[in-house]
Amino acid sequence: MKLITEWTTPLRYKPYHHWPAAYQDMLEGAIQKSDWKQAFHIQPKTGLLNDPNGFSFYDGKWHLFYQAYPFGPVHGVKSWYHMVSDNLVDWEQHDYALLPDSPYDSHGVYSGSAMTVEDKLFLMYTGNVRNEKWERHSYQLGAWMNSDMQVEKITKPLIENPPEGYTHEFRDPQVFRYQDQYLMAIGAQTDSEKGAVLVYQSNELADWELLGELRYTTEEMGFMVECPNLVFVDNQPVLLFCPQGLDKDIASYQNIYPNMYVIGSSFNKESLAVENASDLVNLDEGFDVYATQAFNAPDGRVLSVGWIGLPEIDYPSFEEGWAHCLSIVKELSIKNQHLYQKPVIEMQELRQNHDILQGTAQAKNLLLYSPDNNVYELKLELDASTSGSLYLFADEQNKEGLKLSFDSKHDTISMDRSKAGIPFGESYGSIRTAALKRQDKLTLHIFADRSVCEVFVNDGYCVMTSRVFLKDPKQTHIFLQGFEGDYTGDFWTLREMNE
Ligand code: FRU
């Protein structure tokens, strides 16, 4: 069997049951033997994964779904695939939870959220439907999952149409409990093609009443807002969202579409205002994070997970027939009106062998460590009075690698992937730079997983993420270059999930 590389629209919308099982088996085999297959990140079983959906805690377990197209690395007709975990780290593949099998979601079960209601999990999502002229109709749909993890769709749409004044670019409902009601935030586009977030309210989850547009900025939010999530961190509202086509004068970004956040002091339900909303900030200062989903977990934490991938960019793994992964789970907090994102404490359950790194760097090119492979956690603390670069995924001579440069004069950090394996997405630049707040020590908390790297800088003050597609998996060296000063660190090998 040959891998399909020419994707026509009819092929992308071919019903799942028309595909031979052997084709999917072939795709699964290709991932299994890939050098880019990850150890502890959620990646698609086959084909393409995009947005995280329905992140929730129900019946004593964590549930996380993702947008899936099982037959290739393209955005074909989507469904929800269901992952289950006891610890936010070991995720079992369960099954497809929602398939595009009804007249209201025939062209894709699009993104949405989930929430425990009594003894069931309520799922709310967008049904994407195209007519003969390929015009879009967006329905907002519901489903209930029981403790046997069986999902039953609610047959009638919960919201049939976008409200007057808005187009059918209307999707990604996020439901949450607020005071004694259910609220829902949803991405929208006005008739004049401006991005917006709408808020609906319901008592029983069946009838939804439009309250109006969420007010969190006076600027224009591009042409469409995707995947809005309103969460409450220490009672402060934080809106995570993807304003597609945002003017770069409003907030600077380099990815094709940004994933941003604003923090407010409080949320006024009457006026739908995120009061004293901050400027827009990039949720991730690296390359590939989009469609982040967050929720207020019952244990009091605010947890988030992002899609590590971007729309409309070709990634090297497409050649192998698969695409993308999810980020590790992060915990959100606010300090001095700034959002901090940290790996959840449960990530420590993956740790295996430990080594301590310590010394004073004087050499121009110091080999810090040579792991056996690129599946590890590294915590480094560097004297922040100087500048230098850390290279990950480097070859023996340190000619190639993922370069993190820190500049104490300007209080910046940058991630340069121009020499980190097979280039991709280059028209959006190969370097990202983020501003830091001055402190005595620079801390870098790094999770490397074969073809992905997530760097938490200064205790999660900023996060920089990138996919890395090495031609040679033996490029595992870690170097410090141009840095003069003291460093201390911890290195752990990490196990595969579910091992
Ligand atoms: C964001 C998005 C969502 C949509 C989904 C479809 O990546 O475009 O707006 O629901 O992906 O897969």
XYZ file of C-alpha atoms and ligand atoms in Angstrom:
511
model
C 0.000 0.000 0.000
C 1.194 3.476 -0.831
C 0.840 6.549 1.309
C -1.605 9.059 -0.175
C 0.102 12.353 -0.902
C -2.428 14.013 -3.204
C -5.394 15.106 -1.110
C -8.524 16.175 -2.973
C -11.549 17.549 -1.135
C -13.693 14.430 -1.802
C -10.897 12.285 -0.393
C -10.637 14.385 2.762
C -14.390 14.052 3.318
C -14.654 10.364 2.438
C -16.622 8.594 5.215
C -14.405 6.774 7.696
C -15.981 3.355 6.987
C -15.009 3.597 3.313
C -11.332 3.411 4.229
C -9.760 -0.058 4.280
C -8.556 -1.069 7.750
C -5.226 -2.013 6.189
C -4.622 1.624 5.248
C -4.949 2.738 8.854
C -2.740 -0.148 9.977
C -0.090 1.032 7.580
C -0.310 4.558 9.010
C -0.036 3.212 12.549
C 3.029 1.182 11.600
C 4.695 4.270 10.142
C 4.268 6.201 13.409
C 5.467 3.277 15.499
C 8.780 3.107 13.664
C 9.267 6.846 13.343
C 12.314 8.448 14.989
C 10.005 11.390 15.679
C 7.498 9.354 17.670
C 7.224 10.837 21.133
C 7.523 9.105 24.478
C 5.274 11.156 26.752
C 3.339 13.549 24.543
C -0.116 12.742 23.241
C 0.166 12.202 19.528
C -2.379 10.868 17.046
C -2.883 7.130 16.795
C -2.869 7.711 13.057
C -3.178 10.750 10.820
C -3.616 14.244 12.193
C -4.290 15.629 15.656
C -5.207 19.246 16.274
C -7.028 21.060 19.080
C -7.391 19.611 22.570
C -11.094 19.296 23.396
C -13.212 18.485 26.427
C -10.408 18.624 28.994
C -12.180 17.647 32.225
C -12.244 15.565 35.392
C -15.062 13.046 35.576
C -15.740 9.868 37.528
C -12.358 9.969 39.237
C -10.336 10.357 36.045
C -8.947 13.035 33.771
C -10.477 13.109 30.317
C -8.982 14.765 27.311
C -10.183 14.559 23.742
C -8.531 15.844 20.621
C -9.517 16.824 17.104
C -8.621 13.854 14.928
C -8.470 13.079 11.249
C -7.327 9.438 11.141
C -6.355 8.949 7.502
C -3.525 11.360 6.847
C -1.701 14.521 7.881
C -4.412 16.815 6.524
C -7.441 18.615 7.910
C -10.040 16.124 6.678
C -13.399 15.399 8.272
C -12.805 15.648 12.023
C -13.895 13.666 15.033
C -13.101 13.649 18.747
C -10.669 11.023 19.994
C -10.822 10.230 23.719
C -7.825 9.871 26.076
C -8.143 8.952 29.768
C -5.692 9.361 32.626
C -5.334 8.836 36.367
C -2.433 11.227 36.722
C -2.339 13.744 33.822
C 0.801 12.043 32.551
C -0.066 8.472 31.556
C -2.826 8.739 28.986
C -4.656 5.674 27.672
C -6.103 5.813 24.201
C -9.761 5.035 24.660
C -11.700 5.377 21.415
C -13.444 7.811 19.138
C -15.967 9.660 21.272
C -17.765 11.670 18.602
C -17.820 10.789 14.931
C -19.091 12.927 12.050
C -22.143 10.729 11.603
C -25.155 13.031 11.956
C -26.718 15.601 9.602
C -25.547 18.303 12.031
C -21.850 17.388 11.983
C -21.454 15.651 8.607
C -18.360 17.690 7.705
C -16.645 17.551 11.030
C -17.117 17.267 14.757
C -15.302 20.473 15.613
C -13.827 21.732 18.863
C -15.585 22.120 22.157
C -15.445 21.438 25.853
C -16.749 19.163 28.586
C -18.033 19.518 32.111
C -19.186 17.106 34.780
C -22.893 17.455 35.530
C -24.130 15.145 38.294
C -23.159 11.611 37.259
C -22.430 12.361 33.603
C -20.006 14.284 31.469
C -21.620 16.918 29.276
C -19.857 17.560 25.977
C -20.531 20.638 23.884
C -19.045 21.052 20.440
C -19.527 22.526 16.990
C -21.014 20.534 14.159
C -19.576 21.634 10.845
C -21.797 21.144 7.807
C -21.180 22.137 4.200
C -23.901 22.407 1.537
C -23.550 21.699 -2.225
C -22.062 25.154 -2.724
C -19.595 24.356 0.045
C -21.103 27.046 2.274
C -20.616 26.421 5.978
C -23.336 25.929 8.571
C -22.226 25.750 12.196
C -24.448 24.021 14.734
C -23.683 23.974 18.447
C -24.304 20.440 19.638
C -24.314 18.463 22.855
C -23.686 14.926 24.031
C -23.618 13.003 27.327
C -20.988 10.524 28.358
C -21.718 7.991 31.111
C -19.342 6.231 33.484
C -18.897 3.389 30.971
C -17.500 6.070 28.705
C -20.318 5.654 26.242
C -21.293 8.840 24.498
C -24.776 9.674 23.318
C -25.355 12.683 21.131
C -28.288 14.969 21.871
C -30.241 14.725 18.626
C -31.404 18.340 18.375
C -28.845 21.155 18.049
C -28.524 23.289 21.161
C -27.946 26.356 19.020
C -29.141 26.175 15.409
C -27.630 29.352 14.032
C -25.280 32.165 14.878
C -27.111 35.230 16.151
C -28.031 38.014 13.784
C -25.015 40.069 12.787
C -22.610 37.084 12.892
C -21.463 34.598 10.237
C -21.210 30.814 10.372
C -17.586 31.166 11.432
C -19.063 30.395 14.823
C -17.477 27.590 16.798
C -15.583 26.091 19.743
C -18.038 26.458 22.671
C -16.521 26.442 26.146
C -19.072 25.639 28.865
C -18.461 26.381 32.503
C -20.374 26.878 35.682
C -20.546 30.496 36.794
C -22.353 31.386 40.017
C -25.645 29.501 39.742
C -25.764 29.218 35.982
C -23.996 27.710 33.019
C -22.134 30.074 30.754
C -20.651 29.385 27.374
C -17.993 31.351 25.516
C -17.770 30.792 21.778
C -15.605 32.041 18.909
C -17.383 34.201 16.351
C -17.077 36.503 13.380
C -19.247 39.560 12.773
C -20.922 40.189 9.413
C -18.172 42.718 8.765
C -15.625 39.931 9.348
C -14.272 40.959 12.706
C -13.349 38.452 15.393
C -15.460 38.277 18.556
C -16.221 36.115 21.559
C -19.912 35.635 22.349
C -21.312 34.617 25.713
C -24.436 32.504 26.203
C -26.220 31.433 29.343
C -28.331 28.443 30.278
C -30.054 27.033 33.346
C -30.389 23.420 32.300
C -27.923 23.170 29.388
C -30.784 22.701 26.911
C -31.810 26.274 26.112
C -29.099 28.761 25.493
C -29.702 32.492 25.625
C -27.290 34.954 24.045
C -25.977 37.491 26.534
C -23.758 39.370 24.094
C -20.129 39.947 23.182
C -17.455 39.460 25.778
C -15.702 42.782 26.414
C -11.987 42.370 26.947
C -10.415 44.828 24.533
C -11.263 47.905 22.538
C -9.085 46.785 19.640
C -10.182 44.816 16.600
C -9.587 41.103 17.110
C -8.649 40.105 13.555
C -11.187 38.346 11.313
C -12.142 35.454 13.593
C -11.552 34.352 17.159
C -11.067 30.603 17.572
C -11.041 28.545 20.752
C -11.872 31.093 23.479
C -11.513 29.859 27.061
C -12.458 31.951 30.051
C -10.996 30.604 33.273
C -10.602 31.994 36.763
C -7.167 31.994 38.325
C -7.425 33.077 41.975
C -10.766 34.606 41.005
C -9.172 36.699 38.296
C -10.569 36.113 34.809
C -8.083 34.942 32.207
C -9.181 34.687 28.594
C -7.150 32.385 26.352
C -8.023 32.737 22.675
C -6.797 32.691 19.089
C -7.506 35.957 17.257
C -6.851 34.992 13.645
C -5.525 37.798 11.487
C -4.812 40.048 14.471
C -3.047 43.275 13.492
C 0.583 42.974 14.640
C 0.496 46.545 15.925
C -2.036 45.444 18.534
C 0.156 42.619 19.797
C 3.327 41.348 18.253
C 3.517 37.734 17.086
C 5.198 35.774 14.334
C 3.269 32.519 14.043
C 0.715 32.306 11.254
C -2.061 32.734 13.861
C -1.511 33.743 17.459
C -2.659 32.091 20.665
C -2.961 34.902 23.204
C -4.298 35.723 26.630
C -5.534 38.693 28.623
C -5.881 38.900 32.414
C -8.555 40.984 34.106
C -9.118 42.023 37.705
C -12.688 40.675 37.796
C -15.483 39.520 35.532
C -18.699 41.496 35.405
C -21.454 39.214 34.218
C -23.932 42.058 33.735
C -21.724 43.991 31.333
C -19.792 40.892 30.153
C -16.612 42.781 30.851
C -13.262 41.373 31.775
C -12.540 44.397 33.966
C -9.157 46.130 33.711
C -8.078 43.706 31.027
C -4.365 43.602 30.312
C -2.848 43.959 26.871
C -2.740 40.816 24.747
C 0.204 38.517 25.465
C 1.445 35.461 23.576
C 0.661 32.333 25.521
C 3.752 30.676 24.117
C 6.749 32.648 22.898
C 8.001 29.797 20.705
C 6.714 28.401 17.462
C 3.980 25.853 17.401
C 1.381 26.340 20.116
C -2.234 26.971 19.163
C -5.805 26.364 20.360
C -4.848 26.002 24.042
C -7.666 24.768 26.210
C -7.873 25.432 29.947
C -10.331 24.618 32.688
C -10.900 25.130 36.386
C -10.287 21.640 37.731
C -12.193 20.426 40.804
C -8.948 20.172 42.798
C -8.624 23.972 42.589
C -5.961 24.063 39.914
C -6.345 25.759 36.566
C -4.956 23.352 33.993
C -4.179 23.911 30.359
C -3.042 21.929 27.361
C -2.236 23.204 23.899
C -2.050 21.874 20.400
C 1.616 21.815 19.309
C 1.025 22.482 15.652
C -0.268 25.288 13.497
C -2.796 25.415 10.701
C -1.626 25.868 7.118
C 2.028 24.947 7.759
C 3.661 21.824 6.361
C 5.531 19.758 8.948
C 8.234 17.184 8.087
C 6.242 14.306 9.649
C 3.634 14.725 6.893
C 5.982 12.585 4.813
C 5.339 9.728 7.238
C 1.590 10.251 7.129
C 1.049 11.789 10.579
C 0.960 15.198 12.197
C 1.273 17.016 15.513
C 0.958 16.388 19.234
C -0.453 17.989 22.369
C 1.638 19.859 24.924
C 2.260 18.508 28.391
C -0.339 19.634 30.924
C 0.440 22.969 32.549
C -0.806 24.647 35.693
C -1.683 28.334 35.447
C -1.125 30.926 38.148
C -0.874 34.709 38.359
C 1.900 36.688 39.973
C 2.187 40.465 39.655
C -0.504 40.484 37.004
C 1.470 38.080 34.848
C 0.354 34.588 33.844
C 2.736 31.809 34.848
C 2.546 28.387 33.221
C 4.275 25.469 34.900
C 4.406 21.791 34.110
C 2.001 19.986 36.438
C 3.685 18.403 39.445
C 2.620 14.955 38.177
C 5.257 15.258 35.437
C 7.709 14.117 38.120
C 6.181 10.643 37.883
C 8.021 10.198 34.589
C 11.444 10.761 36.129
C 13.952 7.927 36.096
C 17.721 8.334 36.318
C 18.963 11.524 37.882
C 22.243 13.388 37.414
C 23.389 16.615 38.982
C 25.096 19.194 36.821
C 27.232 21.812 38.475
C 30.200 23.962 37.599
C 31.600 27.197 36.355
C 31.633 27.716 32.649
C 34.589 29.466 31.120
C 35.116 27.580 27.957
C 33.644 28.899 24.764
C 31.904 25.641 24.041
C 31.140 23.497 27.058
C 29.626 20.066 26.585
C 27.160 20.011 29.433
C 25.687 16.568 28.924
C 25.315 13.836 26.339
C 22.098 11.943 26.917
C 21.439 8.632 25.188
C 18.375 10.052 23.534
C 16.214 13.134 23.436
C 13.695 12.027 26.038
C 14.547 13.975 29.164
C 13.851 16.733 31.640
C 16.528 19.300 32.352
C 16.423 22.025 34.971
C 19.189 24.573 34.733
C 19.939 27.577 36.847
C 22.395 30.070 35.427
C 23.950 33.170 36.764
C 21.880 35.800 34.970
C 24.523 38.533 34.935
C 25.921 37.300 31.695
C 24.831 36.151 28.284
C 25.250 32.971 26.332
C 23.535 30.147 24.530
C 22.316 26.713 25.410
C 22.192 24.192 22.584
C 19.853 21.221 22.685
C 19.485 18.450 20.113
C 23.076 19.277 19.081
C 25.540 17.226 17.068
C 29.011 16.352 18.435
C 30.668 19.436 17.028
C 27.793 21.685 18.032
C 27.315 22.798 14.479
C 23.625 22.058 14.545
C 21.025 22.228 17.278
C 18.161 24.106 18.834
C 19.674 27.291 20.217
C 18.395 29.171 23.249
C 20.191 32.476 23.679
C 19.877 34.615 26.746
C 20.967 38.203 26.828
C 21.320 39.787 30.232
C 21.803 43.302 28.874
C 18.448 43.307 27.179
C 16.682 40.783 29.423
C 15.610 38.658 26.518
C 15.648 35.019 25.594
C 15.404 33.689 22.092
C 14.847 30.324 20.503
C 16.496 29.718 17.153
C 15.544 26.609 15.238
C 17.213 27.517 11.931
C 19.790 24.750 12.448
C 17.627 22.299 14.327
C 16.986 19.503 11.873
C 14.732 19.693 8.841
C 13.556 23.251 8.290
C 9.834 24.011 8.089
C 7.489 26.966 8.458
C 10.424 29.178 7.549
C 8.366 31.904 5.956
C 7.244 32.775 9.501
C 10.849 33.068 10.694
C 13.140 30.689 12.556
C 13.819 32.784 15.648
C 11.478 33.856 18.412
C 12.485 36.336 21.098
C 10.749 37.015 24.393
C 11.261 39.702 27.023
C 12.075 38.619 30.570
C 11.934 40.347 33.907
C 15.351 40.867 35.432
C 16.315 38.425 38.154
C 19.578 37.091 39.598
C 19.208 33.648 38.164
C 17.892 32.478 34.856
C 16.047 29.202 35.197
C 15.307 26.948 32.277
C 13.057 23.953 32.763
C 13.166 21.838 29.652
C 11.169 18.848 28.458
C 12.607 17.213 25.367
C 10.707 14.424 23.673
C 12.346 13.290 20.413
C 10.624 15.754 18.091
C 9.355 18.365 20.485
C 10.877 20.678 23.067
C 9.045 22.735 25.686
C 11.049 25.290 27.644
C 9.642 26.926 30.783
C 11.663 30.051 31.501
C 11.975 31.601 34.978
C 9.405 29.361 36.668
C 6.928 29.624 33.846
C 7.121 33.388 33.314
C 7.271 32.466 29.663
C 7.114 29.232 27.718
C 8.818 28.527 24.414
C 7.810 25.478 22.427
C 9.073 24.036 19.183
C 8.840 20.884 17.139
C 12.282 19.623 16.072
C 12.660 17.117 13.247
C 16.211 15.782 13.350
C 17.628 13.844 10.444
C 19.937 12.097 12.888
C 18.385 10.981 16.215
C 21.910 10.780 17.669
C 21.970 14.562 17.906
C 21.389 14.571 21.638
C 24.224 16.738 22.954
C 23.691 19.688 25.222
C 26.206 22.539 25.079
C 26.653 25.853 26.807
C 28.383 28.421 24.664
C 29.713 31.878 25.376
C 28.532 31.681 28.961
C 30.869 32.575 31.780
C 29.577 31.911 35.233
C 28.143 29.364 37.594
C 25.536 26.854 36.657
C 23.690 24.180 38.564
C 21.184 21.746 37.235
C 19.337 18.480 37.336
C 18.955 16.032 34.532
C 16.446 13.181 34.477
C 15.799 10.561 31.873
C 12.060 10.167 31.490
C 10.049 7.045 30.871
C 7.456 6.541 28.155
C 3.860 7.188 29.186
C 1.923 4.096 30.328
C 5.134 2.151 30.867
C -8.687 25.568 15.521
C -9.884 25.047 14.721
C -11.178 25.283 15.472
C -12.076 24.235 14.898
C -11.125 23.077 14.722
C -11.415 22.186 13.551
O -7.516 24.910 15.205
O -9.910 25.639 13.455
O -11.684 26.592 15.351
O -13.134 23.918 15.730
O -9.837 23.640 14.576
O -10.565 21.078 13.552
